[in-house]
Coordinates of N, CA and C in Angstrom, one line a residue:
M1 N 65.8 69.7 174.5 CA 65.5 69.3 173.2 C 64.1 69.7 173.1
E2 N 63.9 70.5 171.7 CA 62.5 70.8 171.6 C 61.8 69.7 171.1
Q3 N 60.4 69.9 171.3 CA 59.5 68.7 170.8 C 59.0 68.8 169.5
K4 N 59.1 67.8 168.8 CA 58.7 67.9 167.3 C 57.4 68.2 167.2
K5 N 56.8 69.0 166.2 CA 55.5 69.4 165.9 C 54.8 68.3 164.9
S6 N 53.7 68.1 165.0 CA 52.5 67.0 164.2 C 53.0 67.5 162.8
K7 N 53.0 66.6 161.9 CA 53.4 66.7 160.4 C 51.9 66.4 159.8
A8 N 51.0 66.1 160.5 CA 49.6 65.6 159.8 C 49.1 66.9 158.9
I9 N 49.3 68.1 159.2 CA 48.8 69.1 158.5 C 49.4 69.1 157.0
F10 N 50.3 68.5 156.9 CA 51.0 68.3 155.3 C 50.3 67.1 154.8
M11 N 49.8 66.1 155.4 CA 48.9 65.2 154.9 C 47.6 65.9 154.5
V12 N 47.0 66.6 155.2 CA 45.8 67.3 154.9 C 45.9 68.2 153.6
L13 N 47.1 68.9 153.8 CA 47.3 69.9 152.5 C 47.4 69.2 151.2
A14 N 48.1 67.9 151.3 CA 48.3 67.0 150.1 C 46.9 66.4 149.6
V15 N 45.9 66.1 150.4 CA 44.8 65.6 150.3 C 43.9 66.7 149.5
L16 N 44.0 67.8 150.0 CA 43.3 68.9 149.3 C 43.8 69.4 147.9
A17 N 45.1 69.1 147.7 CA 45.7 69.5 146.4 C 45.2 68.4 145.7
V18 N 45.2 67.1 145.9 CA 44.7 66.1 144.9 C 43.3 66.3 144.7
L19 N 42.5 66.7 145.7 CA 41.1 66.9 145.5 C 41.0 68.2 144.4
M20 N 41.8 69.0 144.4 CA 41.6 70.3 143.6 C 41.9 69.6 142.1
M21 N 43.1 68.9 141.9 CA 43.3 68.4 140.7 C 42.2 67.4 140.1
L22 N 41.5 67.0 141.1 CA 40.4 65.8 140.7 C 39.2 66.9 140.2
A23 N 39.0 68.0 140.8 CA 38.0 68.9 140.6 C 38.4 69.6 139.4
F24 N 39.5 69.9 138.9 CA 39.9 70.4 137.9 C 39.5 69.6 136.7
S25 N 39.8 68.5 136.7 CA 39.6 67.4 135.5 C 38.0 67.4 135.5
A26 N 37.2 67.1 136.6 CA 35.8 67.1 136.4 C 35.3 68.3 135.7
F27 N 35.8 69.3 136.2 CA 35.3 70.7 135.7 C 35.5 71.0 134.2
V28 N 36.6 70.2 133.7 CA 37.0 70.4 132.1 C 36.1 69.5 131.5
A29 N 35.8 68.2 132.2 CA 35.1 67.2 131.3 C 33.7 67.8 131.3
E30 N 33.3 68.4 132.2 CA 31.8 69.1 132.3 C 31.7 70.4 131.6
A31 N 32.7 70.8 131.0 CA 32.7 72.2 130.2 C 32.4 73.5 131.3
M32 N 33.1 73.7 132.4 CA 32.9 74.7 133.5 C 34.0 75.3 133.5
P33 N 34.4 76.2 132.6 CA 35.6 76.8 132.6 C 36.0 77.9 134.0
L34 N 35.0 78.4 134.3 CA 35.1 79.4 135.4 C 35.5 78.5 136.8
M35 N 35.0 77.3 136.9 CA 35.2 76.4 137.9 C 36.5 75.8 138.0
A36 N 36.8 75.6 136.7 CA 38.3 74.9 136.5 C 39.2 75.7 136.9
I37 N 39.0 77.1 136.5 CA 40.2 78.1 136.7 C 40.1 78.3 138.2
L38 N 39.0 78.3 138.9 CA 39.0 78.3 140.3 C 39.7 77.4 141.0
S39 N 39.5 76.2 140.6 CA 40.0 75.0 141.1 C 41.6 75.0 141.0
V40 N 42.1 75.5 139.8 CA 43.6 75.7 139.5 C 44.3 76.9 140.7
V41 N 43.4 77.8 140.7 CA 44.0 78.8 141.7 C 43.9 78.4 143.1
L42 N 42.8 77.7 143.7 CA 42.9 76.8 144.9 C 44.1 76.0 145.0
F43 N 44.4 75.2 144.0 CA 45.5 74.3 144.1 C 46.7 75.0 144.2
I44 N 46.7 76.2 143.5 CA 48.3 76.8 143.6 C 48.3 77.6 145.1
V45 N 47.2 78.1 145.6 CA 47.1 78.4 147.0 C 47.4 77.4 148.1
I46 N 46.9 76.3 148.0 CA 47.3 75.2 148.8 C 48.6 74.7 148.7
F47 N 49.2 74.8 147.6 CA 50.7 74.3 147.6 C 51.6 75.5 148.0
G48 N 51.2 76.7 147.9 CA 51.9 77.9 148.5 C 51.8 77.7 149.8
I49 N 50.5 77.5 150.5 CA 50.6 77.3 152.0 C 51.7 76.1 152.5
G50 N 51.4 75.0 151.7 CA 52.3 73.9 152.1 C 53.9 74.2 152.1
F51 N 54.4 74.9 151.0 CA 55.8 75.3 151.0 C 56.2 76.2 151.9
T52 N 55.4 77.2 152.2 CA 55.5 78.1 153.4 C 55.7 77.5 154.5
L53 N 54.9 76.6 154.9 CA 54.7 75.9 156.2 C 55.7 75.1 156.4
K54 N 56.1 74.4 155.3 CA 57.6 73.3 155.4 C 58.8 74.3 155.6
K55 N 58.7 75.6 155.2 CA 59.7 76.4 155.2 C 60.2 76.7 156.8
K56 N 58.7 77.2 157.2 CA 58.7 77.6 158.6 C 59.1 76.4 159.6
Y57 N 58.6 75.3 159.4 CA 59.1 73.9 160.2 C 60.5 73.9 160.1
R58 N 61.0 74.0 158.7 CA 62.6 73.7 158.7 C 63.2 74.7 159.5
E59 N 62.9 76.1 159.6 CA 63.7 77.1 160.2 C 63.6 76.8 161.6
N60 N 62.5 76.4 162.1 CA 62.4 76.2 163.6 C 62.7 74.9 164.2
G61 N 63.2 74.0 163.3 CA 63.7 72.6 163.6 C 62.7 71.8 164.1
W62 N 61.7 71.9 163.6 CA 60.4 71.0 163.9 C 60.3 69.8 163.3
L63 N 61.1 69.6 161.9 CA 60.9 68.4 161.2 C 61.8 67.3 161.7

């Protein structure tokens, strides 16, 4: 039987995604549109990495 992989990376990605949402809110409040756009792009990238990683975990039976 294969050993299960650690799921801690998903917690790290979730915290990073929440931080990007908080950053977006702060940048909008401070009228910094370029940084707000950057935080949204980073949020989307982090979410994409999370979904891709979860798919890999499922395919390999690590969940």
